[in-house]
Amino acid sequence: MQIWRSVEQVPADLGSAVVTIGNFDGVHRGHRHVLRQARSTAERLGADRVVAVTFDPHPIAVLRPDHAPPTLTSIRHRAQLLEEAGVDAVLVVPFDRAIAGWTPQEFFDRIVRETLHAVAVVVGANFRFGRLAAGDVATLTTLGAEHGIEVEGVALDGGPQVWSSTYVRHCLATGDVAGAAEALDRPFTVSGVVIRGDQRGRDLGFPTANVPTPADEAAPADGVYAGWLTRLDTQERFPAAISVGTNPTFAGERERRVESYVLDRDDLELYGVEVEVAFIERLRGMVAFEGIEKLIETMHDDVRRTREILGL
């Protein structure tokens, strides 16, 4: 899998390519529908590779920063998912206001034709590009015809709910991790390096692995979830009861984080270890308990229900 972080990194002798373009945040079922068609087109035309073009940061983060959506996947994770979906290489376009000012013709010439030597372009039917999103599939088709480049707009997948990154974010915002998993065709995950917390969980008998949740990265709504924690260095996977939020029972806590209690384990040394946390089902919302005893009682119930949900 090749990842190019700028057009300058793309080799001049790239060969023929079928190009697919989009943010691909989450690489959900709708994206995979388009990617399957791109792979099929590459096989039909005998193209050397399928290249996905994505953008970093998200264009809205540049054009309307106050409205930028939280990202579902890092570029690294996105590239991994794109590879699993049949993509051979990824071009990450560093999006800025200069690129935002390109006309559809400029974008087509610079990226599709001159850099990637496309023989075909496959995009979603709602694809827009160029300054003020002036270009659409019809524009792309006209530009492609001038240079013998085949263009296909793929109908959106899903129904009655169309799969989209916006829909996944909505599911997460309401704590519906099962709905997000259906759209993604896999559990939603967050990843990060485990940091040292206040160790209250350890004092209560439930030591947790704490991962901060940056504001620009998506996470499920505050609450408690059943799921899995995976060490990314060893690929060991553990069942976990997962808390997302600021822990309202204890005054003064404001930092939002993902805290995973690995069931029946108090011997794991995870500080400084990169982990991935997968969310399977929501157990409850976040509650401020009146006393420690009630909190501990509820945590025991969270663990019991986690066992049931994970089939342990």
mmCIF file of C-alpha atoms in Angstrom:
data_model
loop_
_atom_site.group_PDB
_atom_site.id
_atom_site.type_symbol
_atom_site.label_atom_id
_atom_site.label_comp_id
_atom_site.label_asym_id
_atom_site.label_seq_id
_atom_site.Cartn_x
_atom_site.Cartn_y
_atom_site.Cartn_z
ATOM 1 C CA MET A 1 0.000 0.000 0.000
ATOM 2 C CA GLN A 2 1.439 3.356 -1.039
ATOM 3 C CA ILE A 3 0.459 6.601 0.688
ATOM 4 C CA TRP A 4 1.451 9.888 -0.964
ATOM 5 C CA ARG A 5 1.121 12.998 1.186
ATOM 6 C CA SER A 6 1.341 15.430 -1.727
ATOM 7 C CA VAL A 7 1.139 15.417 -5.516
ATOM 8 C CA GLU A 8 4.928 15.832 -5.624
ATOM 9 C CA GLN A 9 5.347 12.390 -4.035
ATOM 10 C CA VAL A 10 3.423 10.598 -6.790
ATOM 11 C CA PRO A 11 5.918 8.891 -9.134
ATOM 12 C CA ALA A 12 5.966 10.084 -12.730
ATOM 13 C CA ASP A 13 5.936 6.467 -13.974
ATOM 14 C CA LEU A 14 2.771 5.632 -12.060
ATOM 15 C CA GLY A 15 1.153 3.786 -14.932
ATOM 16 C CA SER A 16 -2.584 3.696 -15.619
ATOM 17 C CA ALA A 17 -4.983 4.232 -12.739
ATOM 18 C CA VAL A 18 -8.644 4.136 -11.918
ATOM 19 C CA VAL A 19 -9.162 7.069 -9.587
ATOM 20 C CA THR A 20 -11.820 7.463 -6.915
ATOM 21 C CA ILE A 21 -12.188 10.725 -4.993
ATOM 22 C CA GLY A 22 -13.791 11.633 -1.673
ATOM 23 C CA ASN A 23 -13.200 12.337 1.991
ATOM 24 C CA PHE A 24 -13.735 8.630 2.740
ATOM 25 C CA ASP A 25 -14.009 9.448 6.453
ATOM 26 C CA GLY A 26 -14.969 6.205 8.152
ATOM 27 C CA VAL A 27 -14.785 4.179 4.912
ATOM 28 C CA HIS A 28 -18.389 3.130 5.569
ATOM 29 C CA ARG A 29 -20.616 0.832 3.529
ATOM 30 C CA GLY A 30 -21.496 3.614 1.077
ATOM 31 C CA HIS A 31 -17.805 4.275 0.422
ATOM 32 C CA ARG A 32 -17.142 0.571 -0.044
ATOM 33 C CA HIS A 33 -19.927 0.380 -2.610
ATOM 34 C CA VAL A 34 -18.044 2.978 -4.699
ATOM 35 C CA LEU A 35 -14.682 1.303 -4.068
ATOM 36 C CA ARG A 36 -15.967 -2.065 -5.271
ATOM 37 C CA GLN A 37 -17.056 -0.429 -8.515
ATOM 38 C CA ALA A 38 -13.644 1.224 -8.875
ATOM 39 C CA ARG A 39 -11.940 -2.152 -8.470
ATOM 40 C CA SER A 40 -14.312 -3.737 -10.993
ATOM 41 C CA THR A 41 -13.615 -0.938 -13.485
ATOM 42 C CA ALA A 42 -9.855 -1.337 -13.032
ATOM 43 C CA GLU A 43 -10.113 -5.067 -13.792
ATOM 44 C CA ARG A 44 -12.283 -4.428 -16.852
ATOM 45 C CA LEU A 45 -9.921 -1.804 -18.275
ATOM 46 C CA GLY A 46 -6.722 -3.593 -17.287
ATOM 47 C CA ALA A 47 -5.558 -0.601 -15.228
ATOM 48 C CA ASP A 48 -2.392 -0.934 -13.162
ATOM 49 C CA ARG A 49 -3.952 0.224 -9.912
ATOM 50 C CA VAL A 50 -6.856 1.832 -8.050
ATOM 51 C CA VAL A 51 -5.930 5.150 -6.417
ATOM 52 C CA ALA A 52 -8.105 6.838 -3.789
ATOM 53 C CA VAL A 53 -7.811 10.613 -3.382
ATOM 54 C CA THR A 54 -8.699 11.996 0.033
ATOM 55 C CA PHE A 55 -8.121 15.297 1.819
ATOM 56 C CA ASP A 56 -6.412 16.398 5.029
ATOM 57 C CA PRO A 57 -7.753 18.303 6.808
ATOM 58 C CA HIS A 58 -11.431 17.914 5.956
ATOM 59 C CA PRO A 59 -12.317 20.735 3.508
ATOM 60 C CA ILE A 60 -14.952 22.131 5.880
ATOM 61 C CA ALA A 61 -12.245 22.546 8.548
ATOM 62 C CA VAL A 62 -10.568 25.015 6.172
ATOM 63 C CA LEU A 63 -13.598 26.717 4.636
ATOM 64 C CA ARG A 64 -15.885 26.846 7.699
ATOM 65 C CA PRO A 65 -13.818 25.921 10.764
ATOM 66 C CA ASP A 66 -16.698 26.473 13.196
ATOM 67 C CA HIS A 67 -18.723 23.819 11.371
ATOM 68 C CA ALA A 68 -15.996 21.223 10.895
ATOM 69 C CA PRO A 69 -17.258 17.714 11.722
ATOM 70 C CA PRO A 70 -15.256 15.511 14.093
ATOM 71 C CA THR A 71 -13.273 12.943 12.147
ATOM 72 C CA LEU A 72 -14.252 9.284 12.270
ATOM 73 C CA THR A 73 -10.837 7.998 11.190
ATOM 74 C CA SER A 74 -7.265 9.230 11.200
ATOM 75 C CA ILE A 75 -5.476 9.293 7.852
ATOM 76 C CA ARG A 76 -3.489 6.220 8.924
ATOM 77 C CA HIS A 77 -6.620 4.258 9.822
ATOM 78 C CA ARG A 78 -8.431 5.517 6.729
ATOM 79 C CA ALA A 79 -5.611 4.280 4.481
ATOM 80 C CA GLN A 80 -5.687 0.887 6.188
ATOM 81 C CA LEU A 81 -9.443 0.593 5.619
ATOM 82 C CA LEU A 82 -9.101 1.729 2.013
ATOM 83 C CA GLU A 83 -6.506 -0.960 1.411
ATOM 84 C CA GLU A 84 -8.833 -3.581 2.886
ATOM 85 C CA ALA A 85 -11.522 -2.330 0.483
ATOM 86 C CA GLY A 86 -9.327 -2.932 -2.572
ATOM 87 C CA VAL A 87 -7.398 0.313 -3.042
ATOM 88 C CA ASP A 88 -3.749 0.062 -4.097
ATOM 89 C CA ALA A 89 -2.588 3.593 -3.271
ATOM 90 C CA VAL A 90 -3.849 6.709 -1.514
ATOM 91 C CA LEU A 91 -3.105 10.322 -2.415
ATOM 92 C CA VAL A 92 -3.687 12.596 0.579
ATOM 93 C CA VAL A 93 -4.186 16.122 -0.752
ATOM 94 C CA PRO A 94 -3.150 18.737 1.862
ATOM 95 C CA PHE A 95 -6.284 20.858 1.621
ATOM 96 C CA ASP A 96 -5.878 24.627 1.982
ATOM 97 C CA ARG A 97 -7.506 27.782 0.648
ATOM 98 C CA ALA A 98 -5.344 27.753 -2.461
ATOM 99 C CA ILE A 99 -6.649 24.327 -3.474
ATOM 100 C CA ALA A 100 -10.151 25.376 -2.442
ATOM 101 C CA GLY A 101 -9.848 28.098 -5.074
ATOM 102 C CA TRP A 102 -9.137 25.724 -7.947
ATOM 103 C CA THR A 103 -11.808 25.558 -10.622
ATOM 104 C CA PRO A 104 -13.194 22.109 -11.510
ATOM 105 C CA GLN A 105 -11.001 22.237 -14.644
ATOM 106 C CA GLU A 106 -7.867 22.953 -12.579
ATOM 107 C CA PHE A 107 -8.609 20.150 -10.124
ATOM 108 C CA PHE A 108 -9.248 17.707 -12.950
ATOM 109 C CA ASP A 109 -6.109 18.691 -14.862
ATOM 110 C CA ARG A 110 -3.728 18.806 -11.889
ATOM 111 C CA ILE A 111 -4.898 15.796 -9.908
ATOM 112 C CA VAL A 112 -6.803 13.420 -12.158
ATOM 113 C CA ARG A 113 -5.040 13.810 -15.497
ATOM 114 C CA GLU A 114 -1.499 15.100 -14.912
ATOM 115 C CA THR A 115 -0.647 13.540 -11.534
ATOM 116 C CA LEU A 116 -2.553 10.237 -11.538
ATOM 117 C CA HIS A 117 -2.816 9.509 -15.290
ATOM 118 C CA ALA A 118 -6.379 8.297 -14.847
ATOM 119 C CA VAL A 119 -8.009 6.045 -17.408
ATOM 120 C CA ALA A 120 -11.252 6.183 -15.427
ATOM 121 C CA VAL A 121 -12.770 8.029 -12.473
ATOM 122 C CA VAL A 122 -15.367 6.432 -10.213
ATOM 123 C CA VAL A 123 -17.166 8.610 -7.656
ATOM 124 C CA GLY A 124 -20.394 8.739 -5.691
ATOM 125 C CA ALA A 125 -23.384 10.226 -7.522
ATOM 126 C CA ASN A 126 -23.387 13.223 -5.153
ATOM 127 C CA PHE A 127 -19.705 14.058 -5.740
ATOM 128 C CA ARG A 128 -18.850 17.769 -5.936
ATOM 129 C CA PHE A 129 -15.488 19.405 -6.590
ATOM 130 C CA GLY A 130 -13.745 22.651 -7.440
ATOM 131 C CA ARG A 131 -14.268 26.193 -6.171
ATOM 132 C CA LEU A 132 -17.646 26.639 -4.463
ATOM 133 C CA ALA A 133 -18.327 22.960 -5.252
ATOM 134 C CA ALA A 134 -19.169 24.060 -8.784
ATOM 135 C CA GLY A 135 -18.274 20.715 -10.375
ATOM 136 C CA ASP A 136 -20.404 17.578 -10.260
ATOM 137 C CA VAL A 137 -20.484 14.192 -12.002
ATOM 138 C CA ALA A 138 -21.778 15.793 -15.210
ATOM 139 C CA THR A 139 -18.859 18.249 -15.160
ATOM 140 C CA LEU A 140 -16.438 15.422 -14.524
ATOM 141 C CA THR A 141 -17.948 13.406 -17.377
ATOM 142 C CA THR A 142 -17.521 16.309 -19.809
ATOM 143 C CA LEU A 143 -13.910 16.892 -18.757
ATOM 144 C CA GLY A 144 -13.146 13.196 -18.975
ATOM 145 C CA ALA A 145 -14.609 12.853 -22.462
ATOM 146 C CA GLU A 146 -12.192 15.512 -23.730
ATOM 147 C CA HIS A 147 -9.260 13.287 -22.755
ATOM 148 C CA GLY A 148 -10.689 9.806 -23.230
ATOM 149 C CA ILE A 149 -11.135 9.248 -19.485
ATOM 150 C CA GLU A 150 -14.155 7.172 -18.503
ATOM 151 C CA VAL A 151 -16.294 8.606 -15.668
ATOM 152 C CA GLU A 152 -18.890 6.801 -13.572
ATOM 153 C CA GLY A 153 -21.138 8.218 -10.859
ATOM 154 C CA VAL A 154 -22.237 5.403 -8.547
ATOM 155 C CA ALA A 155 -25.716 5.596 -7.017
ATOM 156 C CA LEU A 156 -25.689 6.036 -3.243
ATOM 157 C CA ASP A 157 -25.939 2.799 -1.277
ATOM 158 C CA GLY A 158 -28.370 2.014 1.509
ATOM 159 C CA GLY A 159 -32.071 2.299 1.954
ATOM 160 C CA PRO A 160 -34.208 3.665 3.320
ATOM 161 C CA GLN A 161 -31.156 5.046 5.195
ATOM 162 C CA VAL A 162 -28.354 6.135 2.856
ATOM 163 C CA TRP A 163 -24.975 5.298 4.383
ATOM 164 C CA SER A 164 -22.929 8.424 5.031
ATOM 165 C CA SER A 165 -20.330 9.838 7.404
ATOM 166 C CA THR A 166 -22.946 12.310 8.638
ATOM 167 C CA TYR A 167 -25.258 9.443 9.566
ATOM 168 C CA VAL A 168 -22.452 7.676 11.469
ATOM 169 C CA ARG A 169 -21.695 10.863 13.407
ATOM 170 C CA HIS A 170 -25.384 11.227 14.264
ATOM 171 C CA CYS A 171 -25.472 7.672 15.604
ATOM 172 C CA LEU A 172 -22.413 8.318 17.759
ATOM 173 C CA ALA A 173 -23.811 11.607 19.063
ATOM 174 C CA THR A 174 -26.858 9.750 20.371
ATOM 175 C CA GLY A 175 -24.877 6.806 21.755
ATOM 176 C CA ASP A 176 -26.213 4.435 19.090
ATOM 177 C CA VAL A 177 -22.965 2.546 18.546
ATOM 178 C CA ALA A 178 -24.887 -0.413 17.117
ATOM 179 C CA GLY A 179 -26.323 1.852 14.400
ATOM 180 C CA ALA A 180 -22.864 3.258 13.685
ATOM 181 C CA ALA A 181 -21.508 -0.290 13.405
ATOM 182 C CA GLU A 182 -24.232 -1.206 10.915
ATOM 183 C CA ALA A 183 -23.300 1.743 8.692
ATOM 184 C CA LEU A 184 -19.560 1.113 9.030
ATOM 185 C CA ASP A 185 -19.910 -2.677 8.675
ATOM 186 C CA ARG A 186 -17.668 -2.971 11.744
ATOM 187 C CA PRO A 187 -17.655 -1.614 15.312
ATOM 188 C CA PHE A 188 -16.714 2.029 15.736
ATOM 189 C CA THR A 189 -13.300 2.406 17.362
ATOM 190 C CA VAL A 190 -11.132 5.051 18.973
ATOM 191 C CA SER A 191 -7.413 4.672 19.464
ATOM 192 C CA GLY A 192 -4.671 6.407 21.395
ATOM 193 C CA VAL A 193 -1.882 6.029 23.896
ATOM 194 C CA VAL A 194 -2.950 5.118 27.431
ATOM 195 C CA ILE A 195 -2.225 7.921 29.881
ATOM 196 C CA ARG A 196 -2.007 7.931 33.669
ATOM 197 C CA GLY A 197 -5.293 9.136 35.137
ATOM 198 C CA ASP A 198 -6.379 9.952 38.674
ATOM 199 C CA GLN A 199 -6.479 6.188 39.483
ATOM 200 C CA ARG A 200 -9.906 6.429 41.138
ATOM 201 C CA GLY A 201 -10.984 3.318 39.239
ATOM 202 C CA ARG A 202 -8.110 1.339 40.733
ATOM 203 C CA ASP A 203 -9.111 2.480 44.225
ATOM 204 C CA LEU A 204 -12.674 1.285 43.541
ATOM 205 C CA GLY A 205 -11.514 -2.102 42.250
ATOM 206 C CA PHE A 206 -11.989 -1.256 38.582
ATOM 207 C CA PRO A 207 -8.624 -0.089 37.143
ATOM 208 C CA THR A 208 -9.063 1.554 33.763
ATOM 209 C CA ALA A 209 -6.954 2.301 30.697
ATOM 210 C CA ASN A 210 -7.518 5.994 29.948
ATOM 211 C CA VAL A 211 -7.364 7.431 26.435
ATOM 212 C CA PRO A 212 -8.008 11.171 25.870
ATOM 213 C CA THR A 213 -10.611 12.136 23.258
ATOM 214 C CA PRO A 214 -9.545 15.244 21.278
ATOM 215 C CA ALA A 215 -12.400 17.573 20.392
ATOM 216 C CA ASP A 216 -11.790 17.165 16.648
ATOM 217 C CA GLU A 217 -12.126 13.362 16.775
ATOM 218 C CA ALA A 218 -15.481 11.598 16.966
ATOM 219 C CA ALA A 219 -16.442 9.578 20.049
ATOM 220 C CA PRO A 220 -19.725 8.112 21.281
ATOM 221 C CA ALA A 221 -21.992 10.172 23.524
ATOM 222 C CA ASP A 222 -21.156 10.204 27.219
ATOM 223 C CA GLY A 223 -22.149 6.936 28.826
ATOM 224 C CA VAL A 224 -21.071 3.370 29.519
ATOM 225 C CA TYR A 225 -20.592 0.752 26.814
ATOM 226 C CA ALA A 226 -19.685 -2.897 26.343
ATOM 227 C CA GLY A 227 -16.787 -3.493 23.987
ATOM 228 C CA TRP A 228 -13.244 -4.637 23.425
ATOM 229 C CA LEU A 229 -9.792 -3.183 24.069
ATOM 230 C CA THR A 230 -6.918 -4.239 21.805
ATOM 231 C CA ARG A 231 -3.219 -3.639 22.406
ATOM 232 C CA LEU A 232 -1.880 -2.501 19.053
ATOM 233 C CA ASP A 233 1.662 -3.648 19.845
ATOM 234 C CA THR A 234 0.728 -7.288 20.549
ATOM 235 C CA GLN A 235 -2.806 -7.459 19.063
ATOM 236 C CA GLU A 236 -4.076 -8.963 22.336
ATOM 237 C CA ARG A 237 -7.809 -8.328 22.681
ATOM 238 C CA PHE A 238 -9.648 -8.023 25.998
ATOM 239 C CA PRO A 239 -13.352 -7.662 26.894
ATOM 240 C CA ALA A 240 -14.030 -4.285 28.491
ATOM 241 C CA ALA A 241 -16.653 -2.113 30.139
ATOM 242 C CA ILE A 242 -16.028 1.353 28.695
ATOM 243 C CA SER A 243 -16.903 4.750 30.135
ATOM 244 C CA VAL A 244 -16.970 7.852 27.928
ATOM 245 C CA GLY A 245 -17.202 11.270 29.545
ATOM 246 C CA THR A 246 -15.940 13.370 32.426
ATOM 247 C CA ASN A 247 -17.060 11.209 35.401
ATOM 248 C CA PRO A 248 -19.663 13.528 36.971
ATOM 249 C CA THR A 249 -19.656 11.747 40.334
ATOM 250 C CA PHE A 250 -16.344 13.415 41.183
ATOM 251 C CA ALA A 251 -16.345 17.213 41.290
ATOM 252 C CA GLY A 252 -13.762 19.085 39.290
ATOM 253 C CA GLU A 253 -13.279 16.549 36.482
ATOM 254 C CA ARG A 254 -13.623 18.227 33.084
ATOM 255 C CA GLU A 255 -11.369 16.308 30.698
ATOM 256 C CA ARG A 256 -13.377 14.014 28.448
ATOM 257 C CA ARG A 257 -11.823 10.597 28.029
ATOM 258 C CA VAL A 258 -12.447 6.972 27.178
ATOM 259 C CA GLU A 259 -11.832 4.744 30.215
ATOM 260 C CA SER A 260 -11.777 0.980 29.658
ATOM 261 C CA TYR A 261 -11.996 -1.535 32.488
ATOM 262 C CA VAL A 262 -10.656 -4.860 31.206
ATOM 263 C CA LEU A 263 -12.825 -7.507 32.819
ATOM 264 C CA ASP A 264 -11.179 -9.496 35.610
ATOM 265 C CA ARG A 265 -7.720 -8.039 35.001
ATOM 266 C CA ASP A 266 -5.827 -5.815 37.412
ATOM 267 C CA ASP A 267 -2.362 -6.926 36.303
ATOM 268 C CA LEU A 268 -2.125 -5.195 32.922
ATOM 269 C CA GLU A 269 0.528 -2.502 32.505
ATOM 270 C CA LEU A 270 -0.808 -0.326 29.706
ATOM 271 C CA TYR A 271 0.653 3.127 30.404
ATOM 272 C CA GLY A 272 2.273 4.414 27.223
ATOM 273 C CA VAL A 273 0.770 1.596 25.137
ATOM 274 C CA GLU A 274 -1.265 2.435 22.039
ATOM 275 C CA VAL A 275 -4.663 0.747 22.201
ATOM 276 C CA GLU A 276 -7.818 0.536 20.132
ATOM 277 C CA VAL A 277 -11.214 0.564 21.844
ATOM 278 C CA ALA A 278 -14.188 -0.941 19.992
ATOM 279 C CA PHE A 279 -17.752 -0.105 21.024
ATOM 280 C CA ILE A 280 -20.365 -2.874 20.758
ATOM 281 C CA GLU A 281 -23.436 -1.741 22.708
ATOM 282 C CA ARG A 282 -24.503 1.091 25.012
ATOM 283 C CA LEU A 283 -25.319 0.101 28.580
ATOM 284 C CA ARG A 284 -26.493 3.391 30.053
ATOM 285 C CA GLY A 285 -26.007 7.130 30.112
ATOM 286 C CA MET A 286 -23.605 8.966 32.396
ATOM 287 C CA VAL A 287 -24.953 9.462 35.926
ATOM 288 C CA ALA A 288 -23.762 11.483 38.923
ATOM 289 C CA PHE A 289 -24.134 9.118 41.891
ATOM 290 C CA GLU A 290 -24.852 10.371 45.408
ATOM 291 C CA GLY A 291 -22.367 8.000 47.001
ATOM 292 C CA ILE A 292 -19.473 5.653 46.224
ATOM 293 C CA GLU A 293 -21.451 2.573 47.277
ATOM 294 C CA LYS A 294 -24.113 3.152 44.639
ATOM 295 C CA LEU A 295 -21.429 3.822 42.028
ATOM 296 C CA ILE A 296 -19.645 0.543 42.809
ATOM 297 C CA GLU A 297 -22.930 -1.381 42.760
ATOM 298 C CA THR A 298 -23.741 0.037 39.323
ATOM 299 C CA MET A 299 -20.254 -0.721 38.025
ATOM 300 C CA HIS A 300 -20.646 -4.363 39.043
ATOM 301 C CA ASP A 301 -23.914 -4.415 37.090
ATOM 302 C CA ASP A 302 -22.154 -2.818 34.091
ATOM 303 C CA VAL A 303 -19.592 -5.642 34.164
ATOM 304 C CA ARG A 304 -22.311 -8.304 34.400
ATOM 305 C CA ARG A 305 -24.184 -6.871 31.434
ATOM 306 C CA THR A 306 -20.951 -6.518 29.458
ATOM 307 C CA ARG A 307 -20.328 -10.246 29.891
ATOM 308 C CA GLU A 308 -23.810 -11.012 28.587
ATOM 309 C CA ILE A 309 -23.522 -8.736 25.563
ATOM 310 C CA LEU A 310 -20.086 -10.048 24.587
ATOM 311 C CA GLY A 311 -21.203 -13.655 25.072
ATOM 312 C CA LEU A 312 -18.655 -14.452 27.779
#
